[in-house]
PDB file of C-alpha atoms in Angstrom:
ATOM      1  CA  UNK A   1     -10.420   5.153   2.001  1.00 50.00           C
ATOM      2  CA  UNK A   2     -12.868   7.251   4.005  1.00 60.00           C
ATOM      3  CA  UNK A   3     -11.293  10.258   5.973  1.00 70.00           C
ATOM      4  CA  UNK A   4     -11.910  12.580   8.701  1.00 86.00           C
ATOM      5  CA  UNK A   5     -12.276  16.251   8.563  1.00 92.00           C
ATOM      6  CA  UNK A   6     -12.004  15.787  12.672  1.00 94.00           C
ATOM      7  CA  UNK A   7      -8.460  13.402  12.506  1.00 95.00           C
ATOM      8  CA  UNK A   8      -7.315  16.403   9.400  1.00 96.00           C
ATOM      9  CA  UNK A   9      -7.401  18.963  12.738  1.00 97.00           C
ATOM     10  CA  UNK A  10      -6.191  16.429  14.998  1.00 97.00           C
ATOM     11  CA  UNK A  11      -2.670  16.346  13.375  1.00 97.00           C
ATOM     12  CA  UNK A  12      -2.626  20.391  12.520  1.00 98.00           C
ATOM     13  CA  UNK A  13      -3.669  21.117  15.976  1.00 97.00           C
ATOM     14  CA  UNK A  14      -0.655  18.488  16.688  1.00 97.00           C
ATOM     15  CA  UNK A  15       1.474  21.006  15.241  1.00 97.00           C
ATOM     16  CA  UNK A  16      -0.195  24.276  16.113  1.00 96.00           C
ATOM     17  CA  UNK A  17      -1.803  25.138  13.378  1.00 93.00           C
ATOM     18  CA  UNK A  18       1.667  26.594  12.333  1.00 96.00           C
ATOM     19  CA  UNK A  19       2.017  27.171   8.677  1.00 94.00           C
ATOM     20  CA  UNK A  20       5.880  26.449   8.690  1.00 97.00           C
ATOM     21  CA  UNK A  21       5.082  22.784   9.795  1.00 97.00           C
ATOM     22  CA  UNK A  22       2.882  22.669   6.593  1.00 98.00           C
ATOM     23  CA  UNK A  23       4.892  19.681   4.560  1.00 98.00           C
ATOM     24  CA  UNK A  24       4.951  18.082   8.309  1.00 98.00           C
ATOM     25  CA  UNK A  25       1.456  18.294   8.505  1.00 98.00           C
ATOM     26  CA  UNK A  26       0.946  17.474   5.076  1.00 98.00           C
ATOM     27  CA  UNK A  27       3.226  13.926   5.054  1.00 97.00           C
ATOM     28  CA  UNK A  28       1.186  13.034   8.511  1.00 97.00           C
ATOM     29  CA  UNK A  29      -1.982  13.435   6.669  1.00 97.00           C
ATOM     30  CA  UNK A  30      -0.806  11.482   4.119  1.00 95.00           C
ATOM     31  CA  UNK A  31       0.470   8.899   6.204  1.00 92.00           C
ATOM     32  CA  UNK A  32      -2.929   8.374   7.825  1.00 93.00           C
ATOM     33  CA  UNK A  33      -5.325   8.425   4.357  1.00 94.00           C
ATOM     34  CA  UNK A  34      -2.827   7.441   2.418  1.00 92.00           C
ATOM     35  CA  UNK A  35      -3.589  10.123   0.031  1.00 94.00           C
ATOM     36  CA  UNK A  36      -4.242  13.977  -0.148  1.00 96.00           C
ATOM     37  CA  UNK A  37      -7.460  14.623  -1.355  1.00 95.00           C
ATOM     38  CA  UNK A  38      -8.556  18.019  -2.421  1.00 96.00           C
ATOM     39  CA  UNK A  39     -11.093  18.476   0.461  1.00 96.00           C
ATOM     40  CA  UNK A  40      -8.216  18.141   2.845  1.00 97.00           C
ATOM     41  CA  UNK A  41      -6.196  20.510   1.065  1.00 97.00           C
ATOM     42  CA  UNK A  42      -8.330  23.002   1.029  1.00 97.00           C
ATOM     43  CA  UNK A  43      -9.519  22.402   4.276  1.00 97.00           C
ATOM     44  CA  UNK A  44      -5.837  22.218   5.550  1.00 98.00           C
ATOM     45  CA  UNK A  45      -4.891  26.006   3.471  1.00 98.00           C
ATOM     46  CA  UNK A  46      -8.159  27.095   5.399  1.00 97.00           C
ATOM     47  CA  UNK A  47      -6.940  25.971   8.554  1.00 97.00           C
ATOM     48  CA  UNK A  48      -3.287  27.447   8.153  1.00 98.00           C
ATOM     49  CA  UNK A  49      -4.538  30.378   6.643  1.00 98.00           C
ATOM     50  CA  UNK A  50      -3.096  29.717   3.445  1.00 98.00           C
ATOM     51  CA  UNK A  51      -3.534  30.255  -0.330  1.00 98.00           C
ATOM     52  CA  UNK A  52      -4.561  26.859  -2.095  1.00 97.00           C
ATOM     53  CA  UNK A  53      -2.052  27.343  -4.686  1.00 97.00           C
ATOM     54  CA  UNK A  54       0.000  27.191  -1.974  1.00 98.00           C
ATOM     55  CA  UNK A  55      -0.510  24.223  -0.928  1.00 97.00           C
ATOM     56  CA  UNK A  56      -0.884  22.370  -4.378  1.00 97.00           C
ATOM     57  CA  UNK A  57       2.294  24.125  -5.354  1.00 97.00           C
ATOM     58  CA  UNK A  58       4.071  22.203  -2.490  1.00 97.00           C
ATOM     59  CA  UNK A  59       2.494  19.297  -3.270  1.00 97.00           C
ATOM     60  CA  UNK A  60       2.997  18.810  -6.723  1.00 95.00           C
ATOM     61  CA  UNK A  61       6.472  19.792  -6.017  1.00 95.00           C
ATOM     62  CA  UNK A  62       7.673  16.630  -3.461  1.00 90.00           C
ATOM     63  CA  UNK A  63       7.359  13.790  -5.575  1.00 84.00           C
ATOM     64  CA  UNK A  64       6.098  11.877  -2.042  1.00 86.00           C
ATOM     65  CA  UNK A  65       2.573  13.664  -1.970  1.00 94.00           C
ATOM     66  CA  UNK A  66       0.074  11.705  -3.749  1.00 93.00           C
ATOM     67  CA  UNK A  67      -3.281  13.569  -5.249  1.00 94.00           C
ATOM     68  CA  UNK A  68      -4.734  10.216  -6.109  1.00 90.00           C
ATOM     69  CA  UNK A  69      -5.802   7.473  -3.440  1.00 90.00           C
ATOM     70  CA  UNK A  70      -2.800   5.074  -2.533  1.00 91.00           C
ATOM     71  CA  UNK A  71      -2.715   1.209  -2.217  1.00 93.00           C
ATOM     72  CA  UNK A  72      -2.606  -0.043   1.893  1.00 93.00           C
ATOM     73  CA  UNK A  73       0.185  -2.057   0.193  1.00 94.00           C
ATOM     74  CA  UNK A  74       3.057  -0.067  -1.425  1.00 92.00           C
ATOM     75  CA  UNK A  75       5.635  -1.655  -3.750  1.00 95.00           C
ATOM     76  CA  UNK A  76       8.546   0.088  -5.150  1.00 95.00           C
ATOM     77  CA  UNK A  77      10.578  -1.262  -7.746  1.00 96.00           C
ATOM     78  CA  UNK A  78      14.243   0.561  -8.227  1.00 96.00           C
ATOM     79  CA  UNK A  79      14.619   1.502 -12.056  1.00 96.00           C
ATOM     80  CA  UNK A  80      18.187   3.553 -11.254  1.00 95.00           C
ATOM     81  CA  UNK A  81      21.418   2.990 -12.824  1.00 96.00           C
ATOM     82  CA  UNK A  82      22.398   0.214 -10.199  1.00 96.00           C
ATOM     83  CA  UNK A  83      19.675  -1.663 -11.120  1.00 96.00           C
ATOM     84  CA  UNK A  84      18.788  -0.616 -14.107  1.00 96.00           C
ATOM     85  CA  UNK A  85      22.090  -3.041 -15.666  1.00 96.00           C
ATOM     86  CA  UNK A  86      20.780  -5.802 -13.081  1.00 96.00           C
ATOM     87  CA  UNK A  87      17.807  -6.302 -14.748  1.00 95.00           C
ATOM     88  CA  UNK A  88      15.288  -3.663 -13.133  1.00 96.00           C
ATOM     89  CA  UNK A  89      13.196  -3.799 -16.211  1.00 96.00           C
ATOM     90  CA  UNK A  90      12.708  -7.512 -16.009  1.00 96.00           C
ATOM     91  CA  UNK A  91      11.696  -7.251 -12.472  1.00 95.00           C
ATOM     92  CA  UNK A  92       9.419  -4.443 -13.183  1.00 96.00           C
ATOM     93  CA  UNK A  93       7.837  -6.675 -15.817  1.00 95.00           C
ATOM     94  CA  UNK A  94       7.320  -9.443 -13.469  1.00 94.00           C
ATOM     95  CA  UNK A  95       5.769  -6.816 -10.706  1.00 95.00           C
ATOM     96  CA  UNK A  96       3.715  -5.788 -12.828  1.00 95.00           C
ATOM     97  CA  UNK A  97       2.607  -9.064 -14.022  1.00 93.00           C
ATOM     98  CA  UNK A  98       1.843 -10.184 -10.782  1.00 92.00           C
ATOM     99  CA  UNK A  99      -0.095  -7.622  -9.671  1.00 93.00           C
ATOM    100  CA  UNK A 100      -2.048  -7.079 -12.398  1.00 94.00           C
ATOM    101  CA  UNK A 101      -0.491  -2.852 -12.361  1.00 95.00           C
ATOM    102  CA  UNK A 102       1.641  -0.334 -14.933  1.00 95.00           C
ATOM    103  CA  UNK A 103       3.643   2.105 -12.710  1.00 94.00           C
ATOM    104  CA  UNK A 104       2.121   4.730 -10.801  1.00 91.00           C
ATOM    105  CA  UNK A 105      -1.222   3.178 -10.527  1.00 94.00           C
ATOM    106  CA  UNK A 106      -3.425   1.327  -7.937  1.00 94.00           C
ATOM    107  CA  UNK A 107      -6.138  -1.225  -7.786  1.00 94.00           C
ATOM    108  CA  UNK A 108      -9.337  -0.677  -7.789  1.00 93.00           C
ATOM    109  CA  UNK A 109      -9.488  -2.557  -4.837  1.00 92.00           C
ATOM    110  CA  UNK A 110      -6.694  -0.028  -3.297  1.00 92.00           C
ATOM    111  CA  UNK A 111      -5.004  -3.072  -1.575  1.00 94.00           C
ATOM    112  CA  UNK A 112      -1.831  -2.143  -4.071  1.00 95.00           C
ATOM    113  CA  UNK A 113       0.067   0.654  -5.307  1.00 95.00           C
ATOM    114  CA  UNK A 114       3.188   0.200  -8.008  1.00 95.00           C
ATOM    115  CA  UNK A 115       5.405   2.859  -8.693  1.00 93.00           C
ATOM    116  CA  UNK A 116       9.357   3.506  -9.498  1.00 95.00           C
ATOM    117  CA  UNK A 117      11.720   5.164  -7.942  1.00 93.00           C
ATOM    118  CA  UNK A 118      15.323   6.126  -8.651  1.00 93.00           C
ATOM    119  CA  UNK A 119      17.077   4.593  -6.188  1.00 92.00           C
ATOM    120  CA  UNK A 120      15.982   2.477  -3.291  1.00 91.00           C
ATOM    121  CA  UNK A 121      19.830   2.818  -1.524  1.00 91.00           C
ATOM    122  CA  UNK A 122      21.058  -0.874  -1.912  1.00 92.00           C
ATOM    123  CA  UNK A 123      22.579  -0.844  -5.131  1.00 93.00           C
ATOM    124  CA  UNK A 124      24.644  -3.736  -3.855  1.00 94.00           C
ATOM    125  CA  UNK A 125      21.512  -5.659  -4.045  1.00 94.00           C
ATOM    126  CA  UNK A 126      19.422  -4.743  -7.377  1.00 92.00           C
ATOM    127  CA  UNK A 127      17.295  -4.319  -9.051  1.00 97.00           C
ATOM    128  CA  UNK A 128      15.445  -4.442  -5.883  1.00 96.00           C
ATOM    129  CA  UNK A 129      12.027  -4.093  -4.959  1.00 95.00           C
ATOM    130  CA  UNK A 130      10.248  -2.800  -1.379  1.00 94.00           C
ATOM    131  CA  UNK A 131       6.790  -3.601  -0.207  1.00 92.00           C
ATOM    132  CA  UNK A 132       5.563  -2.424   3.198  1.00 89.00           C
ATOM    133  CA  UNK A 133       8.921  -1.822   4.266  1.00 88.00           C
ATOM    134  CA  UNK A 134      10.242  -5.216   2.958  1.00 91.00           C
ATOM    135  CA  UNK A 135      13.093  -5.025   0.951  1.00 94.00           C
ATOM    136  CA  UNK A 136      13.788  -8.211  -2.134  1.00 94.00           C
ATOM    137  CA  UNK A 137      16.305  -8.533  -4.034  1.00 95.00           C
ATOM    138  CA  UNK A 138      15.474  -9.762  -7.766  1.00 92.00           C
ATOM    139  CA  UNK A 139      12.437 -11.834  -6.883  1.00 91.00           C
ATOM    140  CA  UNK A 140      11.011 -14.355  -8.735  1.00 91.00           C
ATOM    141  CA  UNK A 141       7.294 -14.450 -10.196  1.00 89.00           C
ATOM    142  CA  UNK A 142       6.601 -16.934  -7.943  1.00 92.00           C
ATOM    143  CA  UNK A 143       7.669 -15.122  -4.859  1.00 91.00           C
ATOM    144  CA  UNK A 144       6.271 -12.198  -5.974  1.00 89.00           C
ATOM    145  CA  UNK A 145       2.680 -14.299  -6.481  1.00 89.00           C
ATOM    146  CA  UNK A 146       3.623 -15.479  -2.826  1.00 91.00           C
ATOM    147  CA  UNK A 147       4.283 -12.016  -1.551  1.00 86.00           C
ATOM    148  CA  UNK A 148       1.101 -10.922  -3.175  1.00 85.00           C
ATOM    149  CA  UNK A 149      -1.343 -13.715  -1.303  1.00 89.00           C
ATOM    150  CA  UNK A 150       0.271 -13.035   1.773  1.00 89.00           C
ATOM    151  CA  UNK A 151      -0.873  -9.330   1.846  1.00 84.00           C
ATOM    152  CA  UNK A 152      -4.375 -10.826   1.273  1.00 71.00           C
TER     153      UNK A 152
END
């Protein structure tokens, strides 16, 4: 995904260029490239008048920030405890499968991202999934196939 330098100082100027807003500004980048890509850093430690290391140090430290381009279409698969009994290794499998991803990567396309997290919050439910928002709880391979050609 293309990016600009111009929409960068659009959301620092948003918060006033105030370095104590950095992991603000820093998730609303994110949010709008999907991604944090070294030229924005530094561009963004320029801007706020701080070191790099800085910056990388907070973002290597919030497992949120991504350093590598994101999917438009997340999906999350639960691996905790929870769901980790209910099968979240199965469904993982099947995720996987169906999109044609291991964990924590993206297509070359970038139309999907697949990654795990610990716990999605509806332990009730798992193993769960989440894409876009969407939660589902143990879904088949053929509703994941569906899920996938709807986001086409």
């Amino acid at each position: 995904m293309s990016y600009s330098l111009a929409e960068v100082n659009r959301i620092i100027d948003g918060y006033g260029a105030d370095k104590e807003a950095l992991v603000q500004i820093l998730l609303d980048i994110q949010h709008e490239f999907r991604w944090l890509s070294r030229e924005i850093l530094l561009h963004t430690a320029d801007r706020l008048g701080l070191p790099m290391n800085h910056i990388y140090n907070v973002t290597t430290f919030y497992k949120h920030f991504s350093l590598i381009p994101q999917g438009r279409h997340a999906v999350s698969v639960c691996v905790g405890t929870a769901c980790h009994v209910r099968g979240a290794t199965q469904l993982l499998n099947r995720v996987s499968q169906g999109l044609a991803l291991s964990p924590d990567e993206t297509s070359a396309d970038e139309k999907f991202s697949l990654k795990t997290v610990s716990c999605l919050g509806c332990c009730a439910l798992g193993p769960v999934m989440v894409i876009d928002g969407k939660y589902m709880s143990n879904p088949t391979a053929n509703e994941i196939t569906e899920i996938v050609e709807e986001c086409e």
